[in-house]
PDB file of C-alpha atoms in Angstrom:
ATOM      1  CA  MET A   9      -1.471  22.395   0.147  1.00 41.00           C
ATOM      2  CA  SER A  10       2.246  23.558  -2.201  1.00 37.00           C
ATOM      3  CA  SER A  11       2.768  22.042  -5.634  1.00 40.00           C
ATOM      4  CA  ASP A  12       5.885  20.617  -4.397  1.00 41.00           C
ATOM      5  CA  THR A  13       6.277  17.327  -5.173  1.00 40.00           C
ATOM      6  CA  SER A  14      10.043  16.986  -4.056  1.00 41.00           C
ATOM      7  CA  SER A  15      10.680  14.299  -1.528  1.00 42.00           C
ATOM      8  CA  THR A  16      11.319  17.042   1.182  1.00 44.00           C
ATOM      9  CA  ALA A  17       8.439  17.639   2.652  1.00 43.00           C
ATOM     10  CA  GLY A  18       7.535  14.532   3.059  1.00 46.00           C
ATOM     11  CA  ILE A  19      11.264  13.425   4.502  1.00 47.00           C
ATOM     12  CA  GLY A  20      10.569  16.114   6.634  1.00 53.00           C
ATOM     13  CA  ARG A  21       7.397  15.499   8.134  1.00 51.00           C
ATOM     14  CA  ARG A  22       8.323  12.153   8.983  1.00 50.00           C
ATOM     15  CA  GLU A  23      11.440  14.137  11.217  1.00 51.00           C
ATOM     16  CA  ALA A  24       9.090  16.158  13.493  1.00 50.00           C
ATOM     17  CA  LEU A  25       7.669  13.697  13.843  1.00 52.00           C
ATOM     18  CA  LEU A  26      10.590  11.629  15.588  1.00 43.00           C
ATOM     19  CA  LYS A  27      11.183  14.870  17.201  1.00 47.00           C
ATOM     20  CA  SER A  28       8.474  14.910  18.852  1.00 47.00           C
ATOM     21  CA  ALA A  29       9.301  11.682  20.468  1.00 43.00           C
ATOM     22  CA  GLY A  30      13.105  13.373  21.486  1.00 43.00           C
ATOM     23  CA  VAL A  31      14.274  10.585  19.291  1.00 41.00           C
ATOM     24  CA  ALA A  32      15.831  13.274  16.498  1.00 41.00           C
ATOM     25  CA  GLY A  33      18.122  14.111  18.434  1.00 43.00           C
ATOM     26  CA  GLY A  34      19.313  11.261  20.497  1.00 43.00           C
ATOM     27  CA  LEU A  35      19.545  10.048  17.091  1.00 40.00           C
ATOM     28  CA  GLY A  36      22.078  13.026  15.768  1.00 43.00           C
ATOM     29  CA  LEU A  37      24.607  12.487  18.222  1.00 39.00           C
ATOM     30  CA  ILE A  38      25.254   9.113  17.488  1.00 39.00           C
ATOM     31  CA  ALA A  39      25.525   9.941  13.734  1.00 40.00           C
ATOM     32  CA  SER A  40      28.459  12.566  14.451  1.00 42.00           C
ATOM     33  CA  ALA A  41      29.571   9.955  17.646  1.00 40.00           C
ATOM     34  CA  ALA A  42      30.071   7.058  15.004  1.00 40.00           C
ATOM     35  CA  SER A  43      31.828   9.743  12.290  1.00 41.00           C
ATOM     36  CA  THR A  44      34.218  11.168  14.220  1.00 41.00           C
ATOM     37  CA  ALA A  45      35.239   7.382  14.548  1.00 42.00           C
ATOM     38  CA  LEU A  46      35.266   6.134  11.521  1.00 41.00           C
ATOM     39  CA  SER A  47      38.882   4.562  10.039  1.00 43.00           C
ATOM     40  CA  PRO A  48      40.109   5.101   6.988  1.00 44.00           C
ATOM     41  CA  ALA A  49      39.435   2.225   5.933  1.00 43.00           C
ATOM     42  CA  THR A  50      35.777   2.358   7.112  1.00 42.00           C
ATOM     43  CA  ALA A  51      35.087   5.122   5.566  1.00 42.00           C
ATOM     44  CA  ALA A  52      36.229   3.208   2.320  1.00 42.00           C
ATOM     45  CA  SER A  53      34.188   0.739   2.878  1.00 41.00           C
ATOM     46  CA  SER A  54      30.942   3.226   3.844  1.00 40.00           C
ATOM     47  CA  THR A  55      32.277   4.791  -0.069  1.00 40.00           C
ATOM     48  CA  THR A  56      32.157   1.870  -1.575  1.00 40.00           C
ATOM     49  CA  ALA A  57      28.556   0.863  -0.208  1.00 40.00           C
ATOM     50  CA  ALA A  58      27.521   4.188  -0.954  1.00 40.00           C
ATOM     51  CA  LYS A  59      27.806   3.369  -4.452  1.00 46.00           C
ATOM     52  CA  ALA A  60      25.701  -0.154  -4.546  1.00 56.00           C
ATOM     53  CA  ARG A  61      22.088  -0.474  -4.549  1.00 66.00           C
ATOM     54  CA  THR A  62      20.348   1.153  -2.295  1.00 74.00           C
ATOM     55  CA  MET A  63      17.279  -0.333  -0.584  1.00 76.00           C
ATOM     56  CA  ALA A  64      15.416   3.258  -0.584  1.00 74.00           C
ATOM     57  CA  ASN A  65      15.252   5.449  -3.593  1.00 95.00           C
ATOM     58  CA  THR A  66      12.800   8.013  -5.019  1.00 96.00           C
ATOM     59  CA  PHE A  67      12.169   8.122  -9.047  1.00 97.00           C
ATOM     60  CA  THR A  68      10.407  11.418 -10.536  1.00 97.00           C
ATOM     61  CA  THR A  69       6.919  10.506 -12.798  1.00 98.00           C
ATOM     62  CA  HIS A  70       6.054  12.408 -15.941  1.00 97.00           C
ATOM     63  CA  ASP A  71       4.584  15.169 -14.187  1.00 97.00           C
ATOM     64  CA  GLY A  72       7.114  15.976 -12.023  1.00 97.00           C
ATOM     65  CA  THR A  73       6.139  14.209  -8.470  1.00 98.00           C
ATOM     66  CA  GLN A  74       8.473  12.419  -7.051  1.00 98.00           C
ATOM     67  CA  ILE A  75       7.586   9.162  -5.884  1.00 98.00           C
ATOM     68  CA  TYR A  76       9.328   6.873  -3.479  1.00 98.00           C
ATOM     69  CA  PHE A  77       9.965   2.931  -3.186  1.00 98.00           C
ATOM     70  CA  LYS A  78      11.779   0.515  -0.631  1.00 97.00           C
ATOM     71  CA  ASP A  79      14.189  -1.783  -3.027  1.00 98.00           C
ATOM     72  CA  TRP A  80      14.531  -4.557  -0.685  1.00 97.00           C
ATOM     73  CA  GLY A  81      16.341  -7.921  -1.288  1.00 97.00           C
ATOM     74  CA  PRO A  82      19.025  -8.828  -3.720  1.00 97.00           C
ATOM     75  CA  ALA A  83      18.612  -7.850  -7.425  1.00 96.00           C
ATOM     76  CA  THR A  84      18.940 -11.446  -9.025  1.00 96.00           C
ATOM     77  CA  GLY A  85      15.867 -11.989  -6.961  1.00 98.00           C
ATOM     78  CA  LYS A  86      12.083 -12.422  -8.743  1.00 98.00           C
ATOM     79  CA  PRO A  87      10.424  -9.035  -8.639  1.00 98.00           C
ATOM     80  CA  VAL A  88       7.862  -8.790  -6.050  1.00 98.00           C
ATOM     81  CA  VAL A  89       6.257  -5.284  -6.452  1.00 99.00           C
ATOM     82  CA  LEU A  90       3.598  -4.351  -3.624  1.00 99.00           C
ATOM     83  CA  SER A  91       1.284  -1.637  -3.147  1.00 98.00           C
ATOM     84  CA  HIS A  92      -0.633  -0.244   0.072  1.00 98.00           C
ATOM     85  CA  GLY A  93      -3.785   0.206   1.384  1.00 98.00           C
ATOM     86  CA  TRP A  94      -5.094   4.358   2.228  1.00 98.00           C
ATOM     87  CA  PRO A  95      -4.043   5.655   3.891  1.00 98.00           C
ATOM     88  CA  LEU A  96      -1.135   4.224   4.815  1.00 98.00           C
ATOM     89  CA  ASN A  97       2.646   4.242   2.916  1.00 98.00           C
ATOM     90  CA  ALA A  98       5.254   1.130   2.085  1.00 98.00           C
ATOM     91  CA  ASP A  99       5.798   0.784   5.337  1.00 98.00           C
ATOM     92  CA  SER A 100       2.521  -0.791   5.670  1.00 98.00           C
ATOM     93  CA  TRP A 101       3.919  -3.981   4.250  1.00 98.00           C
ATOM     94  CA  GLU A 102       7.197  -4.743   5.647  1.00 97.00           C
ATOM     95  CA  GLY A 103       5.947  -7.736   7.463  1.00 98.00           C
ATOM     96  CA  GLN A 104       5.530  -9.553   3.815  1.00 98.00           C
ATOM     97  CA  MET A 105       9.036  -7.017   3.245  1.00 98.00           C
ATOM     98  CA  LEU A 106      10.753  -8.998   5.287  1.00 98.00           C
ATOM     99  CA  PHE A 107      10.006 -12.645   5.056  1.00 98.00           C
ATOM    100  CA  LEU A 108       9.977 -12.335   1.220  1.00 98.00           C
ATOM    101  CA  ALA A 109      13.089 -10.763   0.980  1.00 98.00           C
ATOM    102  CA  GLU A 110      14.833 -13.039   3.842  1.00 98.00           C
ATOM    103  CA  HIS A 111      13.435 -15.825   1.411  1.00 98.00           C
ATOM    104  CA  GLY A 112      15.492 -14.817  -2.023  1.00 98.00           C
ATOM    105  CA  PHE A 113      12.762 -12.180  -3.602  1.00 98.00           C
ATOM    106  CA  ARG A 114      13.950  -9.057  -5.603  1.00 98.00           C
ATOM    107  CA  VAL A 115      10.959  -6.934  -3.444  1.00 98.00           C
ATOM    108  CA  ILE A 116       9.365  -3.364  -3.947  1.00 98.00           C
ATOM    109  CA  ALA A 117       7.177  -1.306  -2.703  1.00 98.00           C
ATOM    110  CA  HIS A 118       6.708   2.571  -3.114  1.00 98.00           C
ATOM    111  CA  ASP A 119       4.385   5.396  -1.192  1.00 98.00           C
ATOM    112  CA  HIS A 120       1.418   6.506  -3.027  1.00 98.00           C
ATOM    113  CA  ARG A 121       1.991  10.227  -4.752  1.00 98.00           C
ATOM    114  CA  GLY A 122       0.741  12.415  -1.797  1.00 98.00           C
ATOM    115  CA  HIS A 123       1.028  10.184   0.819  1.00 98.00           C
ATOM    116  CA  GLY A 124       4.159   8.893   3.155  1.00 98.00           C
ATOM    117  CA  ARG A 125       7.199  11.071   1.799  1.00 98.00           C
ATOM    118  CA  SER A 126       6.624  10.766  -1.641  1.00 98.00           C
ATOM    119  CA  GLY A 127       5.866  13.614  -3.450  1.00 98.00           C
ATOM    120  CA  GLN A 128       2.529  15.837  -2.486  1.00 98.00           C
ATOM    121  CA  PRO A 129       0.708  17.525  -5.989  1.00 98.00           C
ATOM    122  CA  TRP A 130      -2.670  19.080  -6.063  1.00 98.00           C
ATOM    123  CA  GLY A 131      -3.982  15.780  -7.834  1.00 97.00           C
ATOM    124  CA  GLY A 132      -3.590  12.770  -9.483  1.00 98.00           C
ATOM    125  CA  HIS A 133      -4.693  11.051  -6.767  1.00 98.00           C
ATOM    126  CA  GLU A 134      -7.312   8.689  -8.498  1.00 98.00           C
ATOM    127  CA  MET A 135      -6.986   5.368 -10.040  1.00 98.00           C
ATOM    128  CA  ASN A 136      -5.527   5.854 -13.766  1.00 98.00           C
ATOM    129  CA  THR A 137      -2.656   7.579 -12.115  1.00 98.00           C
ATOM    130  CA  TYR A 138      -2.019   5.894  -9.389  1.00 98.00           C
ATOM    131  CA  ALA A 139      -1.703   2.774 -12.226  1.00 98.00           C
ATOM    132  CA  ASP A 140      -0.028   5.343 -14.523  1.00 98.00           C
ATOM    133  CA  ASP A 141       2.665   5.510 -11.463  1.00 98.00           C
ATOM    134  CA  LEU A 142       3.151   2.342 -10.972  1.00 98.00           C
ATOM    135  CA  ALA A 143       3.669   1.665 -14.604  1.00 98.00           C
ATOM    136  CA  GLN A 144       6.488   3.985 -14.569  1.00 98.00           C
ATOM    137  CA  LEU A 145       7.905   2.096 -11.716  1.00 98.00           C
ATOM    138  CA  LEU A 146       8.451  -1.011 -13.634  1.00 98.00           C
ATOM    139  CA  GLU A 147       9.892   0.930 -15.579  1.00 98.00           C
ATOM    140  CA  HIS A 148      12.408   3.112 -14.227  1.00 97.00           C
ATOM    141  CA  LEU A 149      14.147  -0.125 -12.838  1.00 97.00           C
ATOM    142  CA  ASP A 150      12.804  -2.124 -15.717  1.00 97.00           C
ATOM    143  CA  ILE A 151      11.344  -4.877 -13.892  1.00 98.00           C
ATOM    144  CA  LYS A 152       9.325  -7.034 -15.599  1.00 98.00           C
ATOM    145  CA  GLY A 153       7.988 -11.227 -14.666  1.00 98.00           C
ATOM    146  CA  ALA A 154       7.244  -9.669 -11.436  1.00 98.00           C
ATOM    147  CA  SER A 155       4.761 -10.422  -9.232  1.00 98.00           C
ATOM    148  CA  LEU A 156       2.484  -7.776  -8.525  1.00 98.00           C
ATOM    149  CA  PHE A 157      -0.058  -7.666  -4.827  1.00 99.00           C
ATOM    150  CA  GLY A 158      -2.327  -4.884  -3.791  1.00 98.00           C
ATOM    151  CA  PHE A 159      -3.483  -5.032  -0.489  1.00 98.00           C
ATOM    152  CA  SER A 160      -6.913  -3.222   0.151  1.00 98.00           C
ATOM    153  CA  THR A 161      -7.014   0.826  -2.157  1.00 98.00           C
ATOM    154  CA  GLY A 162      -3.616  -0.944  -3.844  1.00 98.00           C
ATOM    155  CA  GLY A 163      -5.540  -3.585  -5.055  1.00 98.00           C
ATOM    156  CA  GLY A 164      -7.133  -1.159  -7.026  1.00 98.00           C
ATOM    157  CA  GLU A 165      -4.294   0.526  -8.299  1.00 98.00           C
ATOM    158  CA  VAL A 166      -3.039  -3.521  -9.609  1.00 98.00           C
ATOM    159  CA  ALA A 167      -6.468  -4.353 -10.907  1.00 98.00           C
ATOM    160  CA  ARG A 168      -6.024  -0.718 -12.513  1.00 98.00           C
ATOM    161  CA  TYR A 169      -2.830  -1.834 -14.318  1.00 98.00           C
ATOM    162  CA  ILE A 170      -3.169  -5.008 -16.087  1.00 98.00           C
ATOM    163  CA  GLY A 171      -6.853  -3.243 -17.018  1.00 98.00           C
ATOM    164  CA  ARG A 172      -4.773   0.050 -18.773  1.00 98.00           C
ATOM    165  CA  HIS A 173      -0.769  -1.253 -19.499  1.00 98.00           C
ATOM    166  CA  GLY A 174      -1.166  -5.599 -19.797  1.00 98.00           C
ATOM    167  CA  THR A 175       1.223  -7.607 -18.279  1.00 98.00           C
ATOM    168  CA  GLN A 176       3.579  -7.760 -20.512  1.00 98.00           C
ATOM    169  CA  ARG A 177       5.614  -6.911 -16.995  1.00 98.00           C
ATOM    170  CA  VAL A 178       4.012  -9.137 -14.803  1.00 98.00           C
ATOM    171  CA  ALA A 179       4.155 -13.111 -14.118  1.00 98.00           C
ATOM    172  CA  LYS A 180       1.287 -12.718 -11.312  1.00 98.00           C
ATOM    173  CA  ALA A 181      -1.327 -10.939  -9.374  1.00 98.00           C
ATOM    174  CA  GLY A 182      -2.655 -10.857  -5.720  1.00 98.00           C
ATOM    175  CA  LEU A 183      -5.327  -9.146  -4.205  1.00 99.00           C
ATOM    176  CA  ILE A 184      -5.116  -8.937  -0.547  1.00 99.00           C
ATOM    177  CA  SER A 185      -8.229  -7.652   0.976  1.00 98.00           C
ATOM    178  CA  ALA A 186      -8.995  -5.518  -2.225  1.00 98.00           C
ATOM    179  CA  VAL A 187     -11.739  -3.070  -3.086  1.00 98.00           C
ATOM    180  CA  PRO A 188     -12.687  -4.280  -6.378  1.00 98.00           C
ATOM    181  CA  PRO A 189     -14.890  -4.972  -8.259  1.00 98.00           C
ATOM    182  CA  GLN A 190     -16.318  -1.992  -6.267  1.00 98.00           C
ATOM    183  CA  MET A 191     -16.911  -0.665  -3.201  1.00 98.00           C
ATOM    184  CA  LEU A 192     -19.946   1.697  -3.560  1.00 98.00           C
ATOM    185  CA  LYS A 193     -23.932   0.448  -4.208  1.00 97.00           C
ATOM    186  CA  THR A 194     -24.858   0.762  -7.085  1.00 96.00           C
ATOM    187  CA  ALA A 195     -27.675  -0.154  -9.214  1.00 94.00           C
ATOM    188  CA  ALA A 196     -24.727  -3.044 -10.723  1.00 93.00           C
ATOM    189  CA  ASN A 197     -23.172  -3.394  -7.591  1.00 95.00           C
ATOM    190  CA  PRO A 198     -26.074  -3.978  -5.063  1.00 95.00           C
ATOM    191  CA  GLY A 199     -24.328  -5.486  -2.767  1.00 94.00           C
ATOM    192  CA  GLY A 200     -21.968  -2.383  -1.729  1.00 97.00           C
ATOM    193  CA  LEU A 201     -22.297   0.281   1.517  1.00 97.00           C
ATOM    194  CA  PRO A 202     -24.102   3.017   0.190  1.00 97.00           C
ATOM    195  CA  LEU A 203     -22.438   6.248  -0.390  1.00 98.00           C
ATOM    196  CA  GLU A 204     -23.181   7.551   2.740  1.00 98.00           C
ATOM    197  CA  VAL A 205     -20.754   5.222   4.481  1.00 98.00           C
ATOM    198  CA  PHE A 206     -18.310   7.337   2.555  1.00 98.00           C
ATOM    199  CA  ASP A 207     -19.181  10.520   2.998  1.00 98.00           C
ATOM    200  CA  GLY A 208     -18.890   9.636   6.961  1.00 98.00           C
ATOM    201  CA  ILE A 209     -15.411   9.347   5.852  1.00 98.00           C
ATOM    202  CA  ARG A 210     -15.218  12.220   3.800  1.00 98.00           C
ATOM    203  CA  ALA A 211     -16.346  14.013   6.507  1.00 98.00           C
ATOM    204  CA  GLY A 212     -13.972  12.790   9.757  1.00 98.00           C
ATOM    205  CA  GLU A 213     -11.558  13.949   7.196  1.00 98.00           C
ATOM    206  CA  ARG A 214     -12.179  17.340   6.934  1.00 98.00           C
ATOM    207  CA  ALA A 215     -13.752  17.323  11.101  1.00 98.00           C
ATOM    208  CA  ASN A 216     -10.328  15.860  12.550  1.00 98.00           C
ATOM    209  CA  ARG A 217      -8.232  12.542   9.709  1.00 98.00           C
ATOM    210  CA  ALA A 218      -5.888  12.789  13.468  1.00 98.00           C
ATOM    211  CA  GLN A 219      -8.904  11.362  15.386  1.00 98.00           C
ATOM    212  CA  LEU A 220     -11.228   9.520  12.857  1.00 98.00           C
ATOM    213  CA  TYR A 221      -7.183   7.008  12.228  1.00 98.00           C
ATOM    214  CA  LYS A 222      -7.176   6.014  15.751  1.00 98.00           C
ATOM    215  CA  ASP A 223     -10.491   5.348  15.367  1.00 98.00           C
ATOM    216  CA  ILE A 224     -10.177   3.121  12.509  1.00 98.00           C
ATOM    217  CA  ALA A 225      -7.289   1.195  13.263  1.00 98.00           C
ATOM    218  CA  SER A 226      -8.745   1.273  17.519  1.00 98.00           C
ATOM    219  CA  GLY A 227     -11.971   0.275  16.480  1.00 98.00           C
ATOM    220  CA  PRO A 228     -12.585  -1.795  12.778  1.00 98.00           C
ATOM    221  CA  PHE A 229      -9.662  -2.314  10.703  1.00 98.00           C
ATOM    222  CA  PHE A 230      -7.951  -4.940  13.387  1.00 98.00           C
ATOM    223  CA  GLY A 231     -11.102  -6.153  14.277  1.00 98.00           C
ATOM    224  CA  PHE A 232     -10.669  -5.018  17.680  1.00 98.00           C
ATOM    225  CA  ASN A 233     -13.744  -3.893  18.327  1.00 98.00           C
ATOM    226  CA  ARG A 234     -14.894  -7.661  18.065  1.00 98.00           C
ATOM    227  CA  PRO A 235     -15.955  -8.842  21.414  1.00 97.00           C
ATOM    228  CA  GLY A 236     -13.049 -10.327  23.612  1.00 96.00           C
ATOM    229  CA  ALA A 237     -10.053  -8.859  21.415  1.00 97.00           C
ATOM    230  CA  LYS A 238      -6.867  -7.698  23.406  1.00 96.00           C
ATOM    231  CA  VAL A 239      -6.382  -4.309  21.034  1.00 97.00           C
ATOM    232  CA  SER A 240      -2.256  -4.146  20.077  1.00 98.00           C
ATOM    233  CA  GLN A 241      -1.836   0.172  20.885  1.00 98.00           C
ATOM    234  CA  GLY A 242       1.328  -0.478  18.654  1.00 98.00           C
ATOM    235  CA  LEU A 243      -0.610  -1.333  15.798  1.00 98.00           C
ATOM    236  CA  VAL A 244      -2.948   1.629  16.183  1.00 98.00           C
ATOM    237  CA  ASP A 245      -0.355   3.713  16.289  1.00 98.00           C
ATOM    238  CA  TRP A 246       1.579   2.503  13.497  1.00 98.00           C
ATOM    239  CA  PHE A 247      -1.383   3.264  11.553  1.00 98.00           C
ATOM    240  CA  TRP A 248      -1.986   6.991  12.815  1.00 98.00           C
ATOM    241  CA  MET A 249       1.965   7.640  12.127  1.00 98.00           C
ATOM    242  CA  GLN A 250       1.463   6.055   8.869  1.00 98.00           C
ATOM    243  CA  GLY A 251      -1.746   8.338   7.895  1.00 98.00           C
ATOM    244  CA  MET A 252      -0.578  11.416   9.473  1.00 98.00           C
ATOM    245  CA  LEU A 253       2.431  11.184   6.812  1.00 98.00           C
ATOM    246  CA  ALA A 254      -0.027  11.174   4.319  1.00 98.00           C
ATOM    247  CA  GLY A 255      -1.316  15.147   2.318  1.00 98.00           C
ATOM    248  CA  HIS A 256      -4.589  16.029   3.720  1.00 98.00           C
ATOM    249  CA  LYS A 257      -5.868  17.150   0.086  1.00 98.00           C
ATOM    250  CA  ALA A 258      -4.279  13.019  -1.145  1.00 98.00           C
ATOM    251  CA  THR A 259      -6.143  11.027   1.710  1.00 98.00           C
ATOM    252  CA  PHE A 260      -9.127  13.158   0.943  1.00 98.00           C
ATOM    253  CA  ASP A 261      -9.108  12.818  -1.944  1.00 98.00           C
ATOM    254  CA  CYS A 262      -8.675   8.851  -2.208  1.00 98.00           C
ATOM    255  CA  ILE A 263     -11.912   8.584  -0.146  1.00 98.00           C
ATOM    256  CA  LYS A 264     -13.664   8.761  -3.889  1.00 98.00           C
ATOM    257  CA  ALA A 265     -10.893   6.671  -5.538  1.00 98.00           C
ATOM    258  CA  PHE A 266     -11.208   3.799  -3.464  1.00 98.00           C
ATOM    259  CA  SER A 267     -14.556   3.867  -3.145  1.00 98.00           C
ATOM    260  CA  GLU A 268     -16.358   4.733  -6.233  1.00 98.00           C
ATOM    261  CA  THR A 269     -13.509   2.788  -9.079  1.00 98.00           C
ATOM    262  CA  ASP A 270     -15.336   0.959 -10.706  1.00 98.00           C
ATOM    263  CA  PHE A 271     -12.774  -2.497 -11.695  1.00 98.00           C
ATOM    264  CA  THR A 272     -14.883  -4.955 -13.324  1.00 98.00           C
ATOM    265  CA  GLU A 273     -13.128  -4.744 -16.797  1.00 98.00           C
ATOM    266  CA  ASP A 274     -10.160  -4.449 -14.945  1.00 98.00           C
ATOM    267  CA  LEU A 275     -10.579  -7.570 -13.989  1.00 98.00           C
ATOM    268  CA  LYS A 276     -11.851  -9.845 -16.927  1.00 98.00           C
ATOM    269  CA  LYS A 277      -8.549  -8.225 -18.636  1.00 98.00           C
ATOM    270  CA  PHE A 278      -6.188 -10.907 -15.937  1.00 98.00           C
ATOM    271  CA  ASN A 279      -5.086 -12.830 -17.679  1.00 98.00           C
ATOM    272  CA  ILE A 280      -1.685 -14.560 -15.026  1.00 98.00           C
ATOM    273  CA  PRO A 281      -2.567 -16.782 -12.329  1.00 98.00           C
ATOM    274  CA  THR A 282      -4.051 -14.250  -9.589  1.00 98.00           C
ATOM    275  CA  LEU A 283      -4.527 -15.302  -5.270  1.00 98.00           C
ATOM    276  CA  ILE A 284      -7.320 -14.029  -3.986  1.00 99.00           C
ATOM    277  CA  VAL A 285      -6.679 -13.236  -0.352  1.00 99.00           C
ATOM    278  CA  HIS A 286      -9.781 -11.977   1.778  1.00 98.00           C
ATOM    279  CA  GLY A 287     -10.989 -12.349   5.758  1.00 98.00           C
ATOM    280  CA  ASP A 288     -15.098 -13.293   6.540  1.00 98.00           C
ATOM    281  CA  ASP A 289     -14.637 -10.539   8.967  1.00 98.00           C
ATOM    282  CA  ASP A 290     -14.127  -7.683   7.076  1.00 98.00           C
ATOM    283  CA  GLN A 291     -15.305  -4.980   8.129  1.00 98.00           C
ATOM    284  CA  ILE A 292     -14.233  -2.099   5.992  1.00 98.00           C
ATOM    285  CA  VAL A 293     -14.306  -4.392   2.736  1.00 98.00           C
ATOM    286  CA  PRO A 294     -16.907  -6.611   2.811  1.00 97.00           C
ATOM    287  CA  ILE A 295     -16.559 -10.439   1.209  1.00 98.00           C
ATOM    288  CA  ASP A 296     -19.154 -10.316  -0.475  1.00 97.00           C
ATOM    289  CA  ALA A 297     -19.061  -7.775  -2.599  1.00 97.00           C
ATOM    290  CA  ALA A 298     -14.995  -7.534  -2.366  1.00 98.00           C
ATOM    291  CA  GLY A 299     -13.031 -10.887  -2.499  1.00 98.00           C
ATOM    292  CA  LYS A 300     -15.329 -13.441  -3.586  1.00 98.00           C
ATOM    293  CA  ALA A 301     -17.012 -11.340  -6.575  1.00 98.00           C
ATOM    294  CA  ALA A 302     -13.177 -10.512  -7.444  1.00 98.00           C
ATOM    295  CA  ALA A 303     -12.870 -14.164  -7.373  1.00 98.00           C
ATOM    296  CA  LYS A 304     -15.472 -14.516  -9.964  1.00 98.00           C
ATOM    297  CA  LEU A 305     -13.938 -11.923 -12.253  1.00 98.00           C
ATOM    298  CA  VAL A 306     -10.411 -12.933 -12.431  1.00 98.00           C
ATOM    299  CA  LYS A 307     -10.375 -16.545 -14.580  1.00 96.00           C
ATOM    300  CA  GLY A 308      -8.545 -19.623 -13.001  1.00 96.00           C
ATOM    301  CA  ALA A 309      -8.615 -17.271  -9.920  1.00 98.00           C
ATOM    302  CA  THR A 310      -7.561 -18.769  -6.410  1.00 98.00           C
ATOM    303  CA  LEU A 311      -9.143 -18.038  -3.420  1.00 98.00           C
ATOM    304  CA  ILE A 312      -8.159 -18.076   0.254  1.00 98.00           C
ATOM    305  CA  VAL A 313     -10.576 -17.071   2.796  1.00 98.00           C
ATOM    306  CA  TYR A 314      -9.269 -16.232   6.641  1.00 98.00           C
ATOM    307  CA  PRO A 315     -12.128 -17.024   8.481  1.00 98.00           C
ATOM    308  CA  GLY A 316     -12.616 -14.288  11.372  1.00 98.00           C
ATOM    309  CA  ALA A 317      -9.619 -12.098   9.555  1.00 98.00           C
ATOM    310  CA  PRO A 318     -10.137  -8.380   9.845  1.00 98.00           C
ATOM    311  CA  HIS A 319     -10.209  -5.279   7.280  1.00 98.00           C
ATOM    312  CA  GLY A 320      -5.375  -5.607   8.690  1.00 98.00           C
ATOM    313  CA  LEU A 321      -5.428  -9.124   8.598  1.00 98.00           C
ATOM    314  CA  THR A 322      -0.782  -8.709   6.519  1.00 98.00           C
ATOM    315  CA  ASP A 323      -0.438  -7.740  10.488  1.00 98.00           C
ATOM    316  CA  THR A 324      -3.334  -9.799  12.280  1.00 98.00           C
ATOM    317  CA  HIS A 325      -2.854 -12.609  10.149  1.00 98.00           C
ATOM    318  CA  LYS A 326       0.792 -12.221   9.041  1.00 98.00           C
ATOM    319  CA  ASP A 327       2.708 -15.335   9.270  1.00 98.00           C
ATOM    320  CA  LYS A 328      -0.380 -17.075   7.610  1.00 98.00           C
ATOM    321  CA  LEU A 329      -0.391 -14.960   4.701  1.00 98.00           C
ATOM    322  CA  ASN A 330       3.385 -15.046   4.443  1.00 98.00           C
ATOM    323  CA  ALA A 331       3.496 -18.849   4.310  1.00 98.00           C
ATOM    324  CA  ASP A 332       0.788 -18.343   1.339  1.00 98.00           C
ATOM    325  CA  MET A 333       2.799 -15.525  -0.118  1.00 98.00           C
ATOM    326  CA  LEU A 334       5.225 -17.282  -0.915  1.00 98.00           C
ATOM    327  CA  ALA A 335       3.446 -20.293  -2.363  1.00 98.00           C
ATOM    328  CA  PHE A 336       1.960 -18.521  -4.521  1.00 98.00           C
ATOM    329  CA  LEU A 337       5.460 -17.744  -5.615  1.00 98.00           C
ATOM    330  CA  LYS A 338       6.370 -20.689  -5.891  1.00 98.00           C
ATOM    331  CA  SER A 339       4.551 -22.309  -7.129  1.00 96.00           C
TER     332      SER A 339
END
């Protein structure tokens, strides 16, 4: 994998996927026709709009990695910052982003390094660097009073951010189907999953990660392997596409990061209102060693358990989660 950190690599992968579906050519014709048809007034309006705050941007970290982020909603809204899970990107939060932006919040979500449209450096695919990238994003945008929400691996990023950088810029936190305090079974964490589980995921990554992502999405992630479950091919394809936009090295290294990192001490440093949401049928990050354990470590945390909900509840239980997040943000 190249150490090139420009965002063009991520954008190129997305364009390649679009072209394979026959979309890019059609979009090009539409854009060309629209450009030709622009009146002087329309052109002037477009120029003015271009100077305004855009909804998608990049910034460069201290080690030269470009990080892509979305910035939706009114600029004056209270900031909500969302961190995504493995092997996904900021798009996985779009149901929450649109909802919260429509309710007046400024909603920001970034692609982890090596994922989505961010640059693909060879290293840094571990929790300390993820947390530092998040810190630099908040500094870049001068965000204050933010509510940080992390889904799955992103919950680990949020926890490590607070552990390393404190809560000077943070007002509230949320852990959604999140991996803290620790996924791996150890002497100190007997309720965790054995190392063989994660070795199996690594083996799947090496052998055929495209098939691995399809198997995860069509099986336990959304609970589609449960009796009577109605499979959404759209969600399966959506998960797969996001996974394939990420770099192989980044997704491979991230397995160790989300499974082996111990966030116990990070959670003890939480000193802000914290919402923890977890499904009691989460087959990816089982609730007992995750949501319930985290709630015991975070002082004053509010734990909401979704009966029968799988890991990917940001989609399967989108309306309920949106309502719970909104209520928490307004509380």
